[in-house]
Structure formats: structure tokens, C-alpha cells
mmCIF file of C-alpha atoms in Angstrom:
data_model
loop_
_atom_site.group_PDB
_atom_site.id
_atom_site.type_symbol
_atom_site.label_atom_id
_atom_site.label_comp_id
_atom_site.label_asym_id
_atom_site.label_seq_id
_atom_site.Cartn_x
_atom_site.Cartn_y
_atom_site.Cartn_z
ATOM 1 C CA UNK A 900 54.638 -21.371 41.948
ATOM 2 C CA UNK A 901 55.443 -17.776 41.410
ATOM 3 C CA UNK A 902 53.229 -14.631 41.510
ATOM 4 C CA UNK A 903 52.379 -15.040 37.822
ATOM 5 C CA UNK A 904 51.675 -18.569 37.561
ATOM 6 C CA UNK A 905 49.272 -18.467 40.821
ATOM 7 C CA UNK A 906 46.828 -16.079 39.361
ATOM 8 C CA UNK A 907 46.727 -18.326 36.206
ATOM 9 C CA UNK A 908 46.320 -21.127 38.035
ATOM 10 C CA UNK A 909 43.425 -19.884 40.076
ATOM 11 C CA UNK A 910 41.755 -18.619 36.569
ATOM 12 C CA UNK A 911 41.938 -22.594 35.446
ATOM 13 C CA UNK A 912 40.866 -24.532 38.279
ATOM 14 C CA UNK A 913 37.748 -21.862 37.890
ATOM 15 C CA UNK A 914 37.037 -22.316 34.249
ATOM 16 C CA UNK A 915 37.126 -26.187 34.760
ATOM 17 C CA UNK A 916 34.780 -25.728 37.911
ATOM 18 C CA UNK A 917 32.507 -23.673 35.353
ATOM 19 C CA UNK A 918 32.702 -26.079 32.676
ATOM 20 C CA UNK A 919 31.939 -28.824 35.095
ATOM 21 C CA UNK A 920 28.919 -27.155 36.350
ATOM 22 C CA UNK A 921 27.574 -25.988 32.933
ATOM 23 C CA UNK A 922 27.731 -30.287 31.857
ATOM 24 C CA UNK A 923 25.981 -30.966 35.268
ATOM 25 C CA UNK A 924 23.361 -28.015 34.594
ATOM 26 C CA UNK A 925 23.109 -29.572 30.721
ATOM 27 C CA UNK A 926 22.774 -33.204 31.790
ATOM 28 C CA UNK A 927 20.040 -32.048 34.183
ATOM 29 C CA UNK A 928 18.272 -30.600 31.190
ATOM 30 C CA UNK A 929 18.501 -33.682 28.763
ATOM 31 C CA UNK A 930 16.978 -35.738 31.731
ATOM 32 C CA UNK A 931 14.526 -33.665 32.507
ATOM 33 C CA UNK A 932 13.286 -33.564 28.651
ATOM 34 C CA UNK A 933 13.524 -37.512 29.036
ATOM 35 C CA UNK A 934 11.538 -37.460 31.740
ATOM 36 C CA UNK A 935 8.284 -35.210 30.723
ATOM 37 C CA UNK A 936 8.282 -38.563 28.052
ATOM 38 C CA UNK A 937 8.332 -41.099 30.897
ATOM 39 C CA UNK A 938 5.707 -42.956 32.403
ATOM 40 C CA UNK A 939 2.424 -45.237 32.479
ATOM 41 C CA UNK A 940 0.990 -42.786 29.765
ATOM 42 C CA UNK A 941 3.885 -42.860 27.334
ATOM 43 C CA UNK A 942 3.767 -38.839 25.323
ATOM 44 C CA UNK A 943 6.442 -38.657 22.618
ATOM 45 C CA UNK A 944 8.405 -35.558 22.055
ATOM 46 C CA UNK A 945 5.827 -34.022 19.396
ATOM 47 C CA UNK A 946 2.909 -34.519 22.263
ATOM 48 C CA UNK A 947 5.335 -32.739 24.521
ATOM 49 C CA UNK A 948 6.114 -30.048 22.453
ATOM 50 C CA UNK A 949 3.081 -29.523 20.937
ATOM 51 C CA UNK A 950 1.868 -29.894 24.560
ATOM 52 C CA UNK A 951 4.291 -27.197 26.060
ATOM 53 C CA UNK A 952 3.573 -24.297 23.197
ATOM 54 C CA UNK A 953 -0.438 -25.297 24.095
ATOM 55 C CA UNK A 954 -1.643 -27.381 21.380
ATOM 56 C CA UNK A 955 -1.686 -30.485 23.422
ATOM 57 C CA UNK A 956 -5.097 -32.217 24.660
ATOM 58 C CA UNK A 957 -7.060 -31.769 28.308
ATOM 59 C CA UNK A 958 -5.657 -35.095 28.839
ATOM 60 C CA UNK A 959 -1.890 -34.336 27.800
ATOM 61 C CA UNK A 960 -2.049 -31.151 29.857
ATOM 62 C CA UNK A 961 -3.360 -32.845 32.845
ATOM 63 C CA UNK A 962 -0.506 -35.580 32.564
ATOM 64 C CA UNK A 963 2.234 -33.180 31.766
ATOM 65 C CA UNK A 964 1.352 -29.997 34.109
ATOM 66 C CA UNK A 965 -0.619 -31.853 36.683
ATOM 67 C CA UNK A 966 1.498 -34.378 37.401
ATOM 68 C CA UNK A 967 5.121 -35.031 35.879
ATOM 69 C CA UNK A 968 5.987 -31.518 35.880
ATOM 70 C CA UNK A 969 5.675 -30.891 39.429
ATOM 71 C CA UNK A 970 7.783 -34.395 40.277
ATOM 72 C CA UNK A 971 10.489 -33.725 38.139
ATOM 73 C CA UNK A 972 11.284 -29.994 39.395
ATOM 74 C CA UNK A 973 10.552 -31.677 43.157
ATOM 75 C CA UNK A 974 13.260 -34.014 41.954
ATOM 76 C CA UNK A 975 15.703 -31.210 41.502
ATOM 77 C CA UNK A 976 15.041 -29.517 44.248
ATOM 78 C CA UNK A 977 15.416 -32.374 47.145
ATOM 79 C CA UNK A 978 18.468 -33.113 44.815
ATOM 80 C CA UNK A 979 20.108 -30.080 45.438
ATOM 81 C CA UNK A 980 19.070 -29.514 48.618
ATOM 82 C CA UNK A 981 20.255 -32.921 50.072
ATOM 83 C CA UNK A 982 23.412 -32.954 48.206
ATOM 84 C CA UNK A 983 24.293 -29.063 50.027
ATOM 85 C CA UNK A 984 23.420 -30.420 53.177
ATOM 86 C CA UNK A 985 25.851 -32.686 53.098
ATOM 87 C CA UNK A 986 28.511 -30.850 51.761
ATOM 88 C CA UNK A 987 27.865 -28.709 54.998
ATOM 89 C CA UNK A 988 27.884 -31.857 57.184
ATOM 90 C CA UNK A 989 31.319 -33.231 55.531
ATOM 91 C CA UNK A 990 32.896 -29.941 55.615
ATOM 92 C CA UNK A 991 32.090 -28.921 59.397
ATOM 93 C CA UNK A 992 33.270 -32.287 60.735
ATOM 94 C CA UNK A 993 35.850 -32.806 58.424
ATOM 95 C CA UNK A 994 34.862 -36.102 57.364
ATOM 96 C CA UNK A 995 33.804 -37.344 53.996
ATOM 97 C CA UNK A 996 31.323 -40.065 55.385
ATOM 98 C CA UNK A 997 28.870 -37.026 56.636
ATOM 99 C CA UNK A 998 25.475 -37.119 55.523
ATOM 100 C CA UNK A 999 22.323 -36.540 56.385
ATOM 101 C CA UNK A 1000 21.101 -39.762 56.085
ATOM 102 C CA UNK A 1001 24.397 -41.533 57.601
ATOM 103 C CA UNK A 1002 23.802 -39.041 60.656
ATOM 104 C CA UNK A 1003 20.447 -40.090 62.124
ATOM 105 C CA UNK A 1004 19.217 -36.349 60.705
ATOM 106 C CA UNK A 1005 16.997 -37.907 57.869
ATOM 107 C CA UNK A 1006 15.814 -40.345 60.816
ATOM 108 C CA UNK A 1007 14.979 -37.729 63.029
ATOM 109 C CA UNK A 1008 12.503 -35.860 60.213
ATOM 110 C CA UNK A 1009 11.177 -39.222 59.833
ATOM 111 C CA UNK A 1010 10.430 -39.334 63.324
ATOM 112 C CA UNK A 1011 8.743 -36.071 63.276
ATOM 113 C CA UNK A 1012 6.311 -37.077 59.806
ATOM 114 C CA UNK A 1013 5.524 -40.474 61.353
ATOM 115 C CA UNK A 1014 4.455 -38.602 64.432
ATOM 116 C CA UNK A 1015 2.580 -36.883 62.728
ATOM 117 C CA UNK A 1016 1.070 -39.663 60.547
ATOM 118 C CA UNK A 1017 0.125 -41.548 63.743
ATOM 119 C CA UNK A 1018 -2.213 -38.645 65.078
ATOM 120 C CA UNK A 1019 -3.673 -37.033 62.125
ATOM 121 C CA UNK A 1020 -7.218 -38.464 61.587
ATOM 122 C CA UNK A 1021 -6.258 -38.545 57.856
ATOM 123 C CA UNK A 1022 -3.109 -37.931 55.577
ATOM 124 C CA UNK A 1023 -5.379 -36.846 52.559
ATOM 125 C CA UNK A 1024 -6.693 -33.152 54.675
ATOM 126 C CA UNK A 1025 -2.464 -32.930 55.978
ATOM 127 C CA UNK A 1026 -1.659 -29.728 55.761
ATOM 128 C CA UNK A 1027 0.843 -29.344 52.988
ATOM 129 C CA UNK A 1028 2.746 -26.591 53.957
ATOM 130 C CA UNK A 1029 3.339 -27.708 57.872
ATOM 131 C CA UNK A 1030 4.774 -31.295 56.592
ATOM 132 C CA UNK A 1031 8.329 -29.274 56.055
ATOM 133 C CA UNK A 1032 8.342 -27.621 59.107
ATOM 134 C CA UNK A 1033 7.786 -30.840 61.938
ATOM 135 C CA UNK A 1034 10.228 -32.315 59.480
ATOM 136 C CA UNK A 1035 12.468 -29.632 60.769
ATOM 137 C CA UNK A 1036 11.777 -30.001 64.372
ATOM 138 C CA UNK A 1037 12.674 -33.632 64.090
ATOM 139 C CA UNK A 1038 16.461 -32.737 62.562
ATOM 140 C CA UNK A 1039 16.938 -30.346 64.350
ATOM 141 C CA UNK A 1040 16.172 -32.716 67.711
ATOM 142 C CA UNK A 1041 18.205 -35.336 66.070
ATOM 143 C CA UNK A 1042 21.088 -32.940 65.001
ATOM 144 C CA UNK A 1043 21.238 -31.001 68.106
ATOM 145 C CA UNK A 1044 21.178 -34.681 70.149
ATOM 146 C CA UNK A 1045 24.376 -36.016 67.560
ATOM 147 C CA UNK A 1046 26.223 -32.384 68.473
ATOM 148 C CA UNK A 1047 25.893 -32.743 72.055
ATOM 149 C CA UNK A 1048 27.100 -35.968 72.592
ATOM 150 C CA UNK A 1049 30.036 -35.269 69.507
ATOM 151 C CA UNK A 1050 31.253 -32.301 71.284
ATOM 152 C CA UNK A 1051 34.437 -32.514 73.596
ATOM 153 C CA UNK A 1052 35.380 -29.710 75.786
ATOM 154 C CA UNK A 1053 38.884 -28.473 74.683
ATOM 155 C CA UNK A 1054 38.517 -30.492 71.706
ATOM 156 C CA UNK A 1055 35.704 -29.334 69.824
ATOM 157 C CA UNK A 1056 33.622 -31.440 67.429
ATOM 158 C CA UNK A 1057 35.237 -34.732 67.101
ATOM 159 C CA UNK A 1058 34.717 -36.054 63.304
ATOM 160 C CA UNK A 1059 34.698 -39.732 64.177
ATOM 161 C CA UNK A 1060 32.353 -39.721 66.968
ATOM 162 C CA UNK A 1061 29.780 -37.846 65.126
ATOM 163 C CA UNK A 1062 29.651 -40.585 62.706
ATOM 164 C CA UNK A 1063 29.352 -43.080 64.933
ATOM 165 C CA UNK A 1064 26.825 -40.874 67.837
ATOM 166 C CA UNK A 1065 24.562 -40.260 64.205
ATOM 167 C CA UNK A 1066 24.909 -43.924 63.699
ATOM 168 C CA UNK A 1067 23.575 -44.912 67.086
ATOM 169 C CA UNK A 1068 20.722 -41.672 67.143
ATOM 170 C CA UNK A 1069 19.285 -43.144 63.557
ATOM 171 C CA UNK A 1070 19.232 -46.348 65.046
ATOM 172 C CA UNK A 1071 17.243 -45.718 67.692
ATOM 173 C CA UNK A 1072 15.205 -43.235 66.079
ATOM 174 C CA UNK A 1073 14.383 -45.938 63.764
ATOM 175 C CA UNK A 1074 13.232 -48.285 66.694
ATOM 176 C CA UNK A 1075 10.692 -45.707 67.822
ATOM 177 C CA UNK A 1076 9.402 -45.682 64.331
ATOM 178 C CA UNK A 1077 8.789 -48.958 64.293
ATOM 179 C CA UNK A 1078 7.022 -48.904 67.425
ATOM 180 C CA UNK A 1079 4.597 -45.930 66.260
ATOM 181 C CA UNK A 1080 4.114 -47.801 63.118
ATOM 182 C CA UNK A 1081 2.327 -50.547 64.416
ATOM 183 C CA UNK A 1082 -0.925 -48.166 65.581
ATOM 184 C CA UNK A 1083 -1.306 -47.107 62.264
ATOM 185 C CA UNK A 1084 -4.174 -48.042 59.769
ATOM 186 C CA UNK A 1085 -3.484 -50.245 56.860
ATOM 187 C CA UNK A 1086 -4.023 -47.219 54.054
ATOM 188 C CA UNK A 1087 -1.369 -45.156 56.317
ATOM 189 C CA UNK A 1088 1.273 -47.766 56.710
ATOM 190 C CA UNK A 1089 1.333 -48.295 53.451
ATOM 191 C CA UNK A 1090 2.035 -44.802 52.503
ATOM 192 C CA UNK A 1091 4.423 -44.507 55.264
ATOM 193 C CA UNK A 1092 6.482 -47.341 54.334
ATOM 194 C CA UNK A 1093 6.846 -45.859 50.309
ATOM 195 C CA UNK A 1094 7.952 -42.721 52.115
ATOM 196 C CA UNK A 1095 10.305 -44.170 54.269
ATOM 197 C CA UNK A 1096 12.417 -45.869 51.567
ATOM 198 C CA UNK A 1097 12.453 -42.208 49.359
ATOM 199 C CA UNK A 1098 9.474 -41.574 47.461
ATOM 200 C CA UNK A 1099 8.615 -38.082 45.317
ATOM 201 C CA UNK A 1100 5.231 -38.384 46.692
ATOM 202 C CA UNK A 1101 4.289 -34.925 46.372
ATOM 203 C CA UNK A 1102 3.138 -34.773 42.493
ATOM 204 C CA UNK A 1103 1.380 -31.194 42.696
ATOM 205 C CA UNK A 1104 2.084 -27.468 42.567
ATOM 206 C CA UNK A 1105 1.713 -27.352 46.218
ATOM 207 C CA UNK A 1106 4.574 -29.270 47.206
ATOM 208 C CA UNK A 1107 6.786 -27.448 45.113
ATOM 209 C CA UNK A 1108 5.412 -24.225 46.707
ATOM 210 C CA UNK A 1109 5.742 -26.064 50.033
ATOM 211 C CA UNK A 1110 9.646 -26.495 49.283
ATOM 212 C CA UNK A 1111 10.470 -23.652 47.141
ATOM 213 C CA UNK A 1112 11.423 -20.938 49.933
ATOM 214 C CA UNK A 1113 13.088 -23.005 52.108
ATOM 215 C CA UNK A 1114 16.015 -23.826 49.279
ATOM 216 C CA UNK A 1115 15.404 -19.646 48.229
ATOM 217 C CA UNK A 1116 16.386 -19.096 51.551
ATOM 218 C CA UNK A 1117 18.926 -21.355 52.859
ATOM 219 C CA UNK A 1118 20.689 -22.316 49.647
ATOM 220 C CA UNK A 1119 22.223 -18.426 48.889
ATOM 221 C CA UNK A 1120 22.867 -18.290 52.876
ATOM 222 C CA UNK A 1121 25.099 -21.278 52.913
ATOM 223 C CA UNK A 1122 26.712 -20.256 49.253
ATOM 224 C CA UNK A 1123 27.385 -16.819 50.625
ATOM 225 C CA UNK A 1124 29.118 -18.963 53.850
ATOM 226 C CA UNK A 1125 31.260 -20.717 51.309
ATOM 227 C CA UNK A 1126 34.902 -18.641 52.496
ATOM 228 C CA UNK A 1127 33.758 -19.526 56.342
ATOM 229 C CA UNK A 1128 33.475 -23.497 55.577
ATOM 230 C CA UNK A 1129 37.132 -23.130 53.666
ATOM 231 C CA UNK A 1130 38.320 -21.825 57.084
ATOM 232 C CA UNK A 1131 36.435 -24.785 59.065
ATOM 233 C CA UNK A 1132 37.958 -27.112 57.149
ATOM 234 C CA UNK A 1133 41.508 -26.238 58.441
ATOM 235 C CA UNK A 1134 40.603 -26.941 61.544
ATOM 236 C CA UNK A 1135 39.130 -25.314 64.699
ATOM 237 C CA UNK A 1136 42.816 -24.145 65.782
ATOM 238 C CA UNK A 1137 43.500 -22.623 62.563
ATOM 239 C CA UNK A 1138 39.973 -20.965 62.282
ATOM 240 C CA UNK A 1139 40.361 -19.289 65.656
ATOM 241 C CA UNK A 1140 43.249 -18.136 64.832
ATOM 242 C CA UNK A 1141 41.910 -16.697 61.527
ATOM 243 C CA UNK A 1142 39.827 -14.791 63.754
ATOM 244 C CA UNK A 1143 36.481 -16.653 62.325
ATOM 245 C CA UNK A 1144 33.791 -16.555 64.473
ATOM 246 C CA UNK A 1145 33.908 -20.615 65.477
ATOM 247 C CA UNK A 1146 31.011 -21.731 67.067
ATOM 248 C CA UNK A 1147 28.210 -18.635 65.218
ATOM 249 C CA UNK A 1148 29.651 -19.722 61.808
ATOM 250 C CA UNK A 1149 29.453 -23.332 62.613
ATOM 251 C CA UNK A 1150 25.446 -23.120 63.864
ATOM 252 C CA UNK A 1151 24.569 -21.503 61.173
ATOM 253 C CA UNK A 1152 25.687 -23.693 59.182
ATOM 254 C CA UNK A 1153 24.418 -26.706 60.706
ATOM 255 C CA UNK A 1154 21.228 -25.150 61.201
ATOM 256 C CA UNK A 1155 20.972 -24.367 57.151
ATOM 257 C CA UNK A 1156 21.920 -27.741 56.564
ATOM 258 C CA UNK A 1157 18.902 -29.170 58.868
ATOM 259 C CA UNK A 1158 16.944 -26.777 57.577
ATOM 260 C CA UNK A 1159 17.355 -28.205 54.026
ATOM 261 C CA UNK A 1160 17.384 -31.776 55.347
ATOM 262 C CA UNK A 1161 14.335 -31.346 56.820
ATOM 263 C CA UNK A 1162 12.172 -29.758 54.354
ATOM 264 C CA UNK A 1163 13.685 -32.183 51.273
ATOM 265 C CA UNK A 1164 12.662 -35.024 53.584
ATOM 266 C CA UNK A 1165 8.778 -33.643 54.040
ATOM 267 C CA UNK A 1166 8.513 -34.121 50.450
ATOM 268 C CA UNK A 1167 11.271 -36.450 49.204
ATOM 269 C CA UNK A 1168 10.648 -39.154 52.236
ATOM 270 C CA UNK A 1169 14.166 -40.520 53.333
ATOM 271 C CA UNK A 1170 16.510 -40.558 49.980
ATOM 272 C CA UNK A 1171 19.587 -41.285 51.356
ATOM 273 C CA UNK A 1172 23.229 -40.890 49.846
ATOM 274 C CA UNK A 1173 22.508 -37.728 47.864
ATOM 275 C CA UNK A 1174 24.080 -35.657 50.499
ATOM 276 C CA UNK A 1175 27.523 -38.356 50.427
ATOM 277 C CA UNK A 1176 28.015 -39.095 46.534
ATOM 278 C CA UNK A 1177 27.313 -35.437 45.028
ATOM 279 C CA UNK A 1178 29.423 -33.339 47.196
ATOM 280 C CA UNK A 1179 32.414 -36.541 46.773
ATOM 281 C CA UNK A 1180 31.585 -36.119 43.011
ATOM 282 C CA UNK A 1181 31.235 -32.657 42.872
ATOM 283 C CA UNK A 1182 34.810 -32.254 44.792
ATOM 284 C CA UNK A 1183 36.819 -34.673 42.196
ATOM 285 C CA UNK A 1184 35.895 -32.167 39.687
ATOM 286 C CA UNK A 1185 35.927 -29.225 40.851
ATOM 287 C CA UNK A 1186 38.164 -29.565 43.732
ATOM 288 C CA UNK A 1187 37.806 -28.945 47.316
ATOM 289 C CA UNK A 1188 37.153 -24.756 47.289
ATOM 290 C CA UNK A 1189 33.369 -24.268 48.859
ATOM 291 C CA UNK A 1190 33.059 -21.450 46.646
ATOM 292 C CA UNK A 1191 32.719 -24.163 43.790
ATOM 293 C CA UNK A 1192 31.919 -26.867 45.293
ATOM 294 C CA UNK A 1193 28.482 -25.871 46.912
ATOM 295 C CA UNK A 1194 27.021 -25.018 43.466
ATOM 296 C CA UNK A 1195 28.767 -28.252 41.791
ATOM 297 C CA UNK A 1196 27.219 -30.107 44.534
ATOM 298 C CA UNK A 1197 23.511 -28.648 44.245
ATOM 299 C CA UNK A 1198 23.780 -29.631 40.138
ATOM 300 C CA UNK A 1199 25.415 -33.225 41.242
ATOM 301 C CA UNK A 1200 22.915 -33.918 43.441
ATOM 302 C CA UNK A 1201 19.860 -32.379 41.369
ATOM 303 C CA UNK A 1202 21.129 -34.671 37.944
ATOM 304 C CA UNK A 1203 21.583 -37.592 40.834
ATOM 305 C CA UNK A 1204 17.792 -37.379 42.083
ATOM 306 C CA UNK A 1205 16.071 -36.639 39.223
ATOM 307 C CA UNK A 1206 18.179 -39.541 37.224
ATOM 308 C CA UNK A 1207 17.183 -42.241 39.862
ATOM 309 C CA UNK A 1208 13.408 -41.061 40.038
ATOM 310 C CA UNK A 1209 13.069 -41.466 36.149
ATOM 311 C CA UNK A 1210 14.695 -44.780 36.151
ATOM 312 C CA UNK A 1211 12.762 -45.809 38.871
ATOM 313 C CA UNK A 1212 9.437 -45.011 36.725
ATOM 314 C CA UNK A 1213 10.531 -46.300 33.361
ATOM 315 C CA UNK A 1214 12.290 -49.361 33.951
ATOM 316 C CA UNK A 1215 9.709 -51.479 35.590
ATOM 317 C CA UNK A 1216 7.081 -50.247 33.577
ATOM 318 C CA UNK A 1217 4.222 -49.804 34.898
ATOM 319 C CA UNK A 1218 5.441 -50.975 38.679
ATOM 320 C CA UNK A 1219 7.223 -48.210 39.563
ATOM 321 C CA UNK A 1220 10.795 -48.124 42.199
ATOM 322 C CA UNK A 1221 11.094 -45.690 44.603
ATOM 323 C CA UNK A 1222 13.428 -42.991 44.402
ATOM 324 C CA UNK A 1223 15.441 -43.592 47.448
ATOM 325 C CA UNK A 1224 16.242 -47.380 46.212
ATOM 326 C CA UNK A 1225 17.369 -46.311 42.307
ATOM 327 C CA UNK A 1226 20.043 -43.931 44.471
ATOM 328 C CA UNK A 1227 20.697 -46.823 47.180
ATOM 329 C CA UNK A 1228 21.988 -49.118 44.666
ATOM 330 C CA UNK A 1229 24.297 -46.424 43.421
ATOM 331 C CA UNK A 1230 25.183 -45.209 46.604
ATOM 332 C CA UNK A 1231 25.425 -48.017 48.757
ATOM 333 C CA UNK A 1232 28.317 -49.359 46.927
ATOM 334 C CA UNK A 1233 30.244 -46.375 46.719
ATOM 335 C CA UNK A 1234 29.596 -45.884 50.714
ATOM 336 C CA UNK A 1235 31.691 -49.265 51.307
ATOM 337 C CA UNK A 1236 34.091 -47.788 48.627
ATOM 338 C CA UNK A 1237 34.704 -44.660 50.741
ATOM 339 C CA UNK A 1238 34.911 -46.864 54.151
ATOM 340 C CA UNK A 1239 37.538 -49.125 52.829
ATOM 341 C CA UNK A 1240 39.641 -45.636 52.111
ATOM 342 C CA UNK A 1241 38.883 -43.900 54.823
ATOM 343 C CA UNK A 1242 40.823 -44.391 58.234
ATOM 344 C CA UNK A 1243 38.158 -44.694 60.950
#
């Protein structure tokens, strides 16, 4: 490729990486029109509309504001901030079976909220606003515990064993959990055990606030880090010799990725495979450049989270599926897809 046909190049991979995005962000946008018609109380487009533009009645506005609104931009939200995470995850270790949830980190921000379940005289007075942050302390326990025992002197962090060392942490995270469970009142394991399996619980204003500036925060950081995870993935030998700064880029980036883990898991309750199918989308389109793939990730994983929690309310109707178990079906399968090709 010569100097004039690498500049063009360059300019096409980045339309088609804006084009991509642009569908994502327009497929997020038919869904989420879907969705404000979607429920127990069925409203049809005119009561939406007429609804939005504030003609509707106390009892549409109550439906609509009070309670789907709120869900479907929480939706979004753990979307994108799960499916970043894990492009973080996959591109520091260099593995494409990273992911929050495959890593024991979702476990660990169980661990904290069930904690916290256990001890609280009642879940209805919690705190909104501190649920996010001892989901934090528990991932970053359980991610600091899986980078200990993945890290080899003189050979950095080894891909395979942090699979398999998240593996073993979420298992036994998962143990204690079960243990703690069994002091809880009926009322609270019930509500505990809808959380676990990924459900947008938090159906007010306040969770969205409780969310809100932790992905205003993080999510520019890590898109801003995009050029330092291009260097990571070559390698630790090759980014050392680039002159990045290893280990401080490499924190920072793992602690932005708990950091969104844990606060999408305060709210969102453990939806796994968001953080291993978006960014594995997201890179067959746009290909494997951070500077795209971040953002195509966050839309992936946004359209992913907020498709599975409206299929999960209208296709039962009125029993409603969790979240998490719409986007297990789709992921689990394509999680023994990616082992078979893999070569651990």
C-alpha cells in the first residue's frame, strides 16, 4: 500500500466505523420508541405522543415518566457501560473471552450488594446513591484478587490465567453468596434472587441520577485512553518499548472498567455477556482500532440491553423475564461459539 492509498484507506475504514455507529445509535432509537409502547398497560403511539408533547392523562404520565422512561434510559446506560468494560478487559489481557461477568468482577459487586442486603434492616429506606459505590468496593476486591494471582514476574499479565483465576474467584464468590443468602428474610431473598439473574430494578429518576456520573466520568476517560489500549494490545514488550507508561496506563484502565462494572451492576443486578458480545460485535464492524471500537461498543451494548429488557417485558405478557436471561440466551451460545475458536 503506497502513501496515497494509506490515507484513503484510513478515511474508509472510518466512514464505515461511522456508518456502523450511526445504525447502532438509530436501532437504539426505534427500540426505545417500541419500548415507551411496551408493557402491562399497553399506550399506543398516539397516547405516547400525545403523552410526550403533554396532552396525555395523570395516569399516562405516571406510566410513561414515572416508570418506563427511567428503565429504558437505565437500559442504555448499564448497556454501554458493561459492553466498555469489557472491551477494556479483552483489550488489556489480550483475550476475547474477557468480561466482566466471565471474570468473577460482576460476582464480586454481587458480593458487596448482598452484603449489604443481609445487614440493612430494610431494602425499601437503602440508600440509593451508596448501592453503586459498595458495588465498587466489591470489583474492585474481586479485580484486584484476579490481578494478583494473574500476574507473573517477568511475564506480566498472563491472558489465560486470568480467565481461568476470574473463573475460580466468581466461583467462590458465588459460594459465599449462597451462604449469606440463607439469613435473609423471605421479601429480601426474593428480591435478591431477581437481581442476581439481571434485573432493571431501579424504575425511578433516582437510579438514573445514581448512575449517570459514574458513565460521565469514566466513559470519556477510557475513550480519551483509546491510542494507549492500541499500544497494550501489541503486547507488553512492544508497549515498553513504545515508551507507554505500562503498568499507570494499564490501572487506569482496569480501574475505569471496575468502576463501570460496578456501578451498572448496583442498578442492572448481574447481566452478564454484554461486556463479551458487544465489543466482539462492535470489532467485526468496525475493526479492531479502540478509537472506534469503544464508541461502537457503548451503542452495541446499549441496543443489546435495552433489546433484551423489552423482550423480556412484552413477550410473556404480563409475567415478565429478567433482563440478564433475554441476553443469556443470546450470549450463552455465542460464548461456546467463541471457546470452540479460541485456543485455550
Amino acid at each position: 500500500m503506497n502513501r496515497i492509498e494509506a490515507p484513503l484507506h484510513m478515511r474508509q475504514k472510518a466512514r464505515k466505523a461511522y456508518i456502523v455507529m450511526t445504525v447502532f445509535a438509530l436501532l437504539i432509537l426505534a427500540v426505545f420508541i417500541f419500548s415507551m409502547n411496551t408493557g402491562y398497560i399497553r399506550l399506543s403511539p398516539l397516547d405516547v405522543f400525545k403523552t410526550l408533547i403533554g396532552f396525555g392523562t395523570d395516569k399516562q404520565e405516571l406510566i410513561l415518566y414515572e416508570f418506563r422512561l427511567p428503565r429504558i434510559v437505565i437500559s442504555v446506560l448499564i448497556g454501554m457501560g458493561m459492553a466498555v468494560a469489557g472491551c477494556i478487559f479483552q483489550g488489556i489481557s489480550r483475550n476475547p473471552l474477557a468480561d466482566p461477568g466471565v471474570l468473577g468482577i460482576n460476582a464480586g459487586a454481587g458480593l458487596a450488594v448482598t452484603l449489604f442486603i443481609s445487614f440493612y434492616p430494610t431494602t425499601a429506606s437503602a440508600p440509593v446513591y451508596l448501592m453503586p459505590v459498595l458495588a465498587l468496593l466489591g470489583a474492585a476486591g474481586a479485580a484486584t484478587l484476579i490481578y494478583v494471582l494473574s500476574f507473573k514476574r517477568n511475564y506480566g499479565l498472563l491472558p489465560i490465567r486470568m480467565v481461568l483465576v476470574g473463573i475460580a474467584v466468581a466461583a467462590g464468590i458465588n459460594a459465599a453468596m449462597i451462604v449469606l443468602q440463607l439469613r435473609l428474610r423471605p421479601e429480601n431473598f426474593q428480591m435478591l434472587q431477581i437481581w442476581l439473574v439481571g434485573s432493571i430494578w431501579g424504575t425511578s429518576w433516582k437510579y438514573v441520577l445514581a448512575l449517570l456520573p459514574w458513565l460521565i466520568v469514566l466513559l470519556p476517560y477510557v475513550f480519551l485512553k483509546a491510542r494507549a489500549l492500541n499500544v497494550l494490545n501489541l503486547g507488553d514488550q512492544t508497549a515498553t518499548g513504545l515508551g507507554t507508561p505500562l503498568e499507570r496506563s494499564r490501572l487506569g484502565l482496569l480501574a475505569a472498567a471496575v468502576g463501570l462494572t460496578g456501578s451498572c451492576v448496583a442498578v442492572g443486578g448481574g447481566i452478564s455477556f454484554v461486556g463479551l458480545i458487544a465489543p466482539h460485535l462492535a470489532r467485526r464492524l468496525v475493526g479492531p482500532k479502540h478509537e472506534y471500537l469503544l464508541p461502537a461498543s457503548a451503542l452495541a451494548g446499549g441496543l443489546l440491553v435495552i433489546l433484551g429488557d423489552t423482550l423480556g417485558r412484552w413477550v410473556l405478557q404480563p409475567a415478565e423475564i429478567p433482563t440478564g436471561i433475554v441476553v443469556a440466551i443470546i450470549g450463552a451460545p455465542y460464548f461456546l461459539y467463541l471457546l470452540t475458536k479460541s485456543r485455550i
